């Protein structure tokens, strides 16, 4: 174990284009982590079908997310990139975890309650058992750290409970994992800055990482800033400064912050500086995405190679579990 790097694992659901909030919260971090750790990054396809979705576009969403992983800079030479759907060990282990997990623990998950209230006609069992599948995704690879956004912390706590339930019943095997909470400011909707930036509210609420410079400019032009007082900076303005902090220079941040305080701010200027920064920041990504999109076979081959590596480890874990629980 001496020379071994610590293991990091995380997953992202393939369910449409990524916005800059998603990028700051996960992919940006993954790109840095791949240089330090033994990393596994996967497409959480099974999780994504527990929500309402259109089967006609799912395959494209899977390809798009794989392209995004690569285009932002994840390197298959440095990390294992794969699709959960290629790892049958995941749902198999999830089933075993289902038999250890009280329904009451699943029913109290915030995400379950949230999603149930948003898709009242589709409160399927997969929504409820979502965290046991997530625990299986994680524990198959014995990671040390799992980078996630704050909304997933509860699922990681449940994962650690599953570790304890399993170890108590079947002997010490799994080890508890640690969340790696990404240090990111909350990115808010452009037009309703009191709400989190989210795809489900519609395109004018977010900037996608693949938006063209023109679209970025248009969306920012329509961003709501609101009127504030000296002490009370409007939430929309705070949001633009937050973004400038991520994508612009400190000099620009200082200048506009001062202008907001002095009430000499011209929001049109702030917006156009921010638009230029965001466009430039993602220019290399857009170019690489275009290249990869021309070669989907190459992208699929990378996923296939990743799956071979992941499935090998996953299968070993699953066999050990089956043996410990007395079925193999
Ligand atoms: N539930 C995660 C999300 O919605 C996605 C996910 C599935 C995941 N399995 C995982 C994240 C394992 C980390 C580890 O973002």
Coordinates of C-alpha atoms and ligand atoms in Angstrom, one line a residue:
X1 CA 0.0 0.0 0.0
X2 CA 3.0 2.3 0.6
X3 CA 3.4 3.7 -2.9
X4 CA -0.3 3.7 -3.7
X5 CA -2.0 6.9 -4.4
X6 CA -5.3 7.5 -2.6
X7 CA -8.4 6.8 -4.5
X8 CA -11.0 9.4 -5.6
X9 CA -14.3 8.6 -7.2
X10 CA -17.3 10.6 -8.4
X11 CA -20.2 10.4 -10.8
X12 CA -22.3 12.8 -12.8
X13 CA -25.7 12.1 -14.3
X14 CA -26.0 12.4 -18.1
X15 CA -29.1 14.5 -18.3
X16 CA -28.5 17.4 -20.7
X17 CA -26.0 20.2 -21.1
X18 CA -23.8 21.3 -18.2
X19 CA -24.0 24.8 -16.9
X20 CA -21.2 26.9 -15.3
X21 CA -22.5 26.0 -11.9
X22 CA -22.2 22.3 -12.6
X23 CA -18.7 22.9 -14.0
X24 CA -17.5 24.8 -11.0
X25 CA -19.1 22.3 -8.6
X26 CA -17.6 19.2 -10.2
X27 CA -15.7 18.9 -13.5
X28 CA -13.3 21.7 -12.7
X29 CA -12.4 20.0 -9.5
X30 CA -12.1 16.6 -11.2
X31 CA -9.5 17.9 -13.6
X32 CA -7.3 19.0 -10.7
X33 CA -7.8 15.8 -8.7
X34 CA -6.7 13.6 -11.6
X35 CA -3.2 14.8 -11.1
X36 CA -3.0 13.9 -7.5
X37 CA -5.1 10.8 -7.0
X38 CA -6.0 7.5 -8.5
X39 CA -9.3 8.8 -10.0
X40 CA -12.5 7.1 -11.2
X41 CA -15.1 9.4 -12.9
X42 CA -18.2 7.9 -14.3
X43 CA -21.5 8.7 -16.0
X44 CA -24.3 7.9 -13.5
X45 CA -26.7 6.7 -16.2
X46 CA -28.8 4.4 -14.0
X47 CA -29.4 7.2 -11.6
X48 CA -30.4 9.5 -14.5
X49 CA -33.3 7.2 -15.5
X50 CA -35.0 7.5 -12.1
X51 CA -36.1 11.0 -13.1
X52 CA -38.6 11.8 -15.8
X53 CA -36.6 11.6 -19.1
X54 CA -36.9 11.1 -22.8
X55 CA -35.5 7.7 -24.0
X56 CA -35.0 9.1 -27.5
X57 CA -32.3 11.5 -26.4
X58 CA -30.6 9.5 -23.6
X59 CA -27.9 8.0 -25.8
X60 CA -27.0 11.4 -27.0
X61 CA -26.9 12.8 -23.5
X62 CA -24.5 10.0 -22.5
X63 CA -22.2 10.7 -25.4
X64 CA -22.4 14.5 -24.7
X65 CA -21.4 14.1 -21.1
X66 CA -18.5 11.8 -22.1
X67 CA -17.4 14.4 -24.6
X68 CA -17.7 17.1 -21.8
X69 CA -15.6 15.0 -19.5
X70 CA -12.8 14.9 -22.1
X71 CA -13.2 18.4 -23.5
X72 CA -12.8 20.0 -20.0
X73 CA -9.6 18.2 -19.6
X74 CA -10.2 14.8 -18.0
X75 CA -7.5 12.6 -19.5
X76 CA -8.1 8.8 -19.9
X77 CA -4.3 8.3 -19.3
X78 CA -4.6 9.9 -15.9
X79 CA -8.1 8.7 -14.7
X80 CA -10.6 6.0 -15.4
X81 CA -13.6 7.3 -17.2
X82 CA -16.6 5.0 -17.7
X83 CA -20.3 4.6 -17.9
X84 CA -22.1 3.1 -14.9
X85 CA -24.3 1.1 -17.3
X86 CA -21.3 -0.9 -18.3
X87 CA -20.7 -2.1 -14.7
X88 CA -23.3 -4.7 -13.9
X89 CA -21.6 -5.1 -10.5
X90 CA -23.1 -1.7 -9.5
X91 CA -26.8 -2.7 -9.5
X92 CA -25.9 -6.1 -8.2
X93 CA -24.2 -4.7 -5.1
X94 CA -27.0 -2.1 -4.8
X95 CA -29.4 -5.0 -4.4
X96 CA -27.4 -6.5 -1.6
X97 CA -27.2 -3.0 0.1
X98 CA -31.0 -2.8 -0.3
X99 CA -31.3 -5.8 2.0
X100 CA -29.3 -3.9 4.6
X101 CA -31.0 -0.6 4.4
X102 CA -34.2 0.3 6.4
X103 CA -36.8 1.9 4.2
X104 CA -37.1 4.7 6.8
X105 CA -33.5 5.7 6.1
X106 CA -34.2 6.1 2.4
X107 CA -37.6 7.8 2.9
X108 CA -36.0 10.6 4.9
X109 CA -33.5 11.6 2.3
X110 CA -33.9 15.2 1.2
X111 CA -33.3 14.5 -2.4
X112 CA -36.0 11.7 -2.4
X113 CA -38.5 14.1 -0.9
X114 CA -37.5 16.8 -3.3
X115 CA -37.7 14.7 -6.4
X116 CA -40.9 13.1 -5.3
X117 CA -42.5 16.5 -5.0
X118 CA -41.3 17.4 -8.5
X119 CA -42.4 14.3 -10.2
X120 CA -45.6 13.3 -8.4
X121 CA -46.7 11.0 -11.2
X122 CA -43.5 9.1 -11.1
X123 CA -42.4 8.4 -7.5
X124 CA -40.8 5.1 -8.6
X125 CA -38.8 2.7 -6.3
X126 CA -35.6 3.8 -8.1
X127 CA -36.0 7.3 -6.6
X128 CA -36.2 5.7 -3.2
X129 CA -33.3 3.3 -3.6
X130 CA -31.1 5.8 -5.5
X131 CA -28.7 6.1 -2.5
X132 CA -28.1 2.4 -2.2
X133 CA -27.0 2.4 -5.9
X134 CA -24.8 5.4 -5.2
X135 CA -23.3 3.6 -2.2
X136 CA -22.6 0.6 -4.5
X137 CA -21.0 2.8 -7.2
X138 CA -18.7 4.2 -4.5
X139 CA -17.8 1.2 -2.4
X140 CA -17.0 -1.1 -5.3
X141 CA -13.8 0.8 -5.8
X142 CA -12.8 1.4 -2.1
X143 CA -12.2 5.1 -2.5
X144 CA -10.8 7.4 0.1
X145 CA -12.5 10.5 -1.1
X146 CA -15.7 11.3 -3.0
X147 CA -15.9 14.9 -4.4
X148 CA -19.5 16.1 -4.4
X149 CA -21.7 19.1 -4.0
X150 CA -23.3 19.8 -0.7
X151 CA -26.6 18.4 -1.8
X152 CA -25.0 14.9 -2.0
X153 CA -23.6 14.9 1.6
X154 CA -26.6 13.1 3.0
X155 CA -26.1 10.3 0.5
X156 CA -22.4 9.9 1.5
X157 CA -23.5 9.8 5.1
X158 CA -25.9 7.0 4.3
X159 CA -23.0 5.3 2.3
X160 CA -21.0 5.3 5.5
X161 CA -23.9 3.9 7.5
X162 CA -24.1 1.1 4.9
X163 CA -20.4 0.4 5.5
X164 CA -21.1 0.0 9.2
X165 CA -24.2 -2.1 8.7
X166 CA -22.3 -4.3 6.3
X167 CA -19.3 -4.6 8.5
X168 CA -21.3 -5.4 11.6
X169 CA -23.3 -8.1 10.0
X170 CA -20.7 -9.7 7.7
X171 CA -17.3 -8.8 9.2
X172 CA -15.0 -5.8 8.6
X173 CA -14.6 -5.3 4.9
X174 CA -15.6 -1.8 3.6
X175 CA -14.0 1.4 4.9
X176 CA -15.9 4.6 5.5
X177 CA -15.4 7.3 2.8
X178 CA -14.8 11.0 3.2
X179 CA -16.6 13.6 1.2
X180 CA -14.5 16.2 -0.6
X181 CA -16.6 19.2 -0.5
X182 CA -15.8 21.5 -3.4
X183 CA -15.1 25.0 -2.3
X184 CA -17.4 26.8 -4.7
X185 CA -19.6 29.7 -4.2
X186 CA -23.3 29.1 -4.9
X187 CA -24.0 30.1 -8.4
X188 CA -27.5 31.6 -8.8
X189 CA -30.0 31.8 -11.6
X190 CA -29.4 34.8 -14.0
X191 CA -33.0 35.9 -13.9
X192 CA -34.1 34.8 -10.5
X193 CA -31.0 35.4 -8.4
X194 CA -32.6 34.2 -5.2
X195 CA -32.7 30.6 -6.7
X196 CA -29.8 28.3 -7.5
X197 CA -28.7 28.1 -11.1
X198 CA -30.4 25.1 -12.5
X199 CA -31.2 23.6 -15.9
X200 CA -34.8 22.7 -15.0
X201 CA -35.8 26.3 -14.8
X202 CA -35.0 26.9 -18.5
X203 CA -32.1 28.2 -20.6
X204 CA -32.4 31.9 -19.7
X205 CA -31.6 30.9 -16.1
X206 CA -28.2 29.5 -16.8
X207 CA -25.1 29.7 -18.9
X208 CA -24.1 26.4 -20.5
X209 CA -20.4 25.7 -20.8
X210 CA -21.1 25.1 -24.5
X211 CA -23.0 28.4 -25.1
X212 CA -21.5 30.4 -27.9
X213 CA -20.0 33.9 -27.0
X214 CA -23.1 35.5 -28.6
X215 CA -25.5 33.5 -26.4
X216 CA -23.4 34.2 -23.3
X217 CA -23.6 37.9 -24.0
X218 CA -27.3 37.8 -24.7
X219 CA -28.1 35.8 -21.5
X220 CA -26.0 38.1 -19.4
X221 CA -27.6 41.2 -20.9
X222 CA -30.9 39.9 -19.6
X223 CA -29.5 39.0 -16.2
X224 CA -31.4 40.6 -13.3
X225 CA -29.3 42.8 -11.1
X226 CA -31.9 44.8 -9.2
X227 CA -31.5 48.0 -7.2
X228 CA -29.6 47.9 -3.9
X229 CA -28.7 50.3 -1.2
X230 CA -25.2 51.0 0.0
X231 CA -25.3 48.2 2.6
X232 CA -27.5 46.0 0.7
X233 CA -26.0 44.8 -2.6
X234 CA -28.6 43.2 -4.7
X235 CA -28.4 39.4 -5.0
X236 CA -28.1 39.5 -8.8
X237 CA -25.1 41.8 -8.6
X238 CA -23.5 39.6 -6.0
X239 CA -24.0 36.7 -8.4
X240 CA -22.3 38.5 -11.3
X241 CA -19.4 39.4 -9.0
X242 CA -19.2 35.7 -7.9
X243 CA -18.9 34.7 -11.5
X244 CA -16.3 37.4 -12.3
X245 CA -14.3 36.1 -9.3
X246 CA -14.2 32.7 -11.0
X247 CA -13.7 33.7 -14.6
X248 CA -12.2 37.1 -14.5
X249 CA -9.2 38.8 -12.9
X250 CA -8.9 40.1 -9.3
X251 CA -8.4 43.6 -10.7
X252 CA -11.7 43.5 -12.5
X253 CA -13.4 42.1 -9.4
X254 CA -12.0 45.0 -7.2
X255 CA -13.0 47.6 -9.8
X256 CA -16.6 46.5 -10.1
X257 CA -17.0 45.8 -6.4
X258 CA -15.9 49.3 -5.6
X259 CA -18.3 50.7 -8.2
X260 CA -21.2 48.8 -6.8
X261 CA -20.4 50.2 -3.3
X262 CA -20.1 53.7 -4.7
X263 CA -23.2 53.4 -6.8
X264 CA -21.3 54.3 -9.9
X265 CA -21.7 50.9 -11.4
X266 CA -22.7 50.4 -15.0
X267 CA -24.1 46.9 -15.0
X268 CA -23.9 46.8 -18.8
X269 CA -20.2 47.2 -18.5
X270 CA -19.9 44.5 -15.8
X271 CA -22.0 42.2 -17.9
X272 CA -20.0 42.7 -21.0
X273 CA -16.6 42.1 -19.2
X274 CA -18.0 39.0 -17.6
X275 CA -19.4 37.7 -20.9
X276 CA -16.0 38.2 -22.5
X277 CA -14.3 36.4 -19.7
X278 CA -16.6 33.4 -19.6
X279 CA -16.5 33.1 -23.4
X280 CA -12.7 33.1 -23.4
X281 CA -12.4 30.7 -20.5
X282 CA -14.5 28.1 -22.3
X283 CA -13.0 28.7 -25.8
X284 CA -10.5 25.8 -25.6
X285 CA -13.3 23.6 -24.2
X286 CA -15.6 24.5 -27.1
X287 CA -12.9 23.7 -29.7
X288 CA -12.1 20.4 -28.1
X289 CA -15.8 19.5 -27.8
X290 CA -16.3 20.2 -31.6
X291 CA -13.3 17.9 -32.4
X292 CA -14.6 15.1 -30.2
X293 CA -18.1 15.4 -31.5
X294 CA -16.8 14.6 -35.0
X295 CA -15.4 11.4 -33.6
X296 CA -18.0 9.7 -31.4
X297 CA -16.4 6.3 -31.9
X298 CA -13.2 7.5 -30.3
X299 CA -15.2 8.7 -27.3
X300 CA -17.1 5.4 -27.0
X301 CA -13.8 3.5 -27.2
X302 CA -12.5 5.5 -24.2
X303 CA -15.6 4.6 -22.2
X304 CA -15.2 1.0 -23.2
X305 CA -11.6 0.9 -22.1
X306 CA -12.5 2.6 -18.8
X307 CA -15.3 0.1 -18.2
X308 CA -12.9 -2.8 -18.6
X309 CA -10.6 -1.4 -15.9
X310 CA -13.5 -0.4 -13.6
X311 CA -15.4 -3.7 -14.0
X312 CA -12.3 -5.7 -13.1
X313 CA -12.1 -4.0 -9.7
X314 CA -15.8 -3.9 -9.2
X315 CA -16.2 -7.6 -9.9
X316 CA -13.5 -8.5 -7.4
X317 CA -15.3 -6.5 -4.7
X318 CA -18.6 -8.0 -5.6
X319 CA -17.2 -11.6 -5.5
X320 CA -15.8 -10.9 -2.1
X321 CA -19.1 -9.5 -0.9
X322 CA -21.0 -12.5 -2.3
X323 CA -18.7 -14.8 -0.5
X324 CA -19.0 -12.8 2.8
X325 CA -22.8 -12.8 2.7
X326 CA -22.8 -16.5 2.1
X327 CA -24.2 -16.8 -1.4
X328 CA -21.0 -17.7 -3.3
Ligands
LIG1 N1 -26.0 11.4 -7.1 C1 -25.0 12.0 -7.8 C2 -25.5 13.4 -8.3 O1 -26.7 13.5 -8.6 C3 -24.4 11.3 -8.9 C4 -23.8 10.0 -8.4 C5 -24.2 8.7 -8.6 C6 -22.6 9.9 -7.7 N2 -23.3 7.9 -8.1 C7 -22.3 8.6 -7.4 C8 -21.7 10.9 -7.1 C9 -21.2 8.2 -6.7 C10 -20.6 10.5 -6.4 C11 -20.4 9.1 -6.2 O2 -24.8 14.3 -8.5

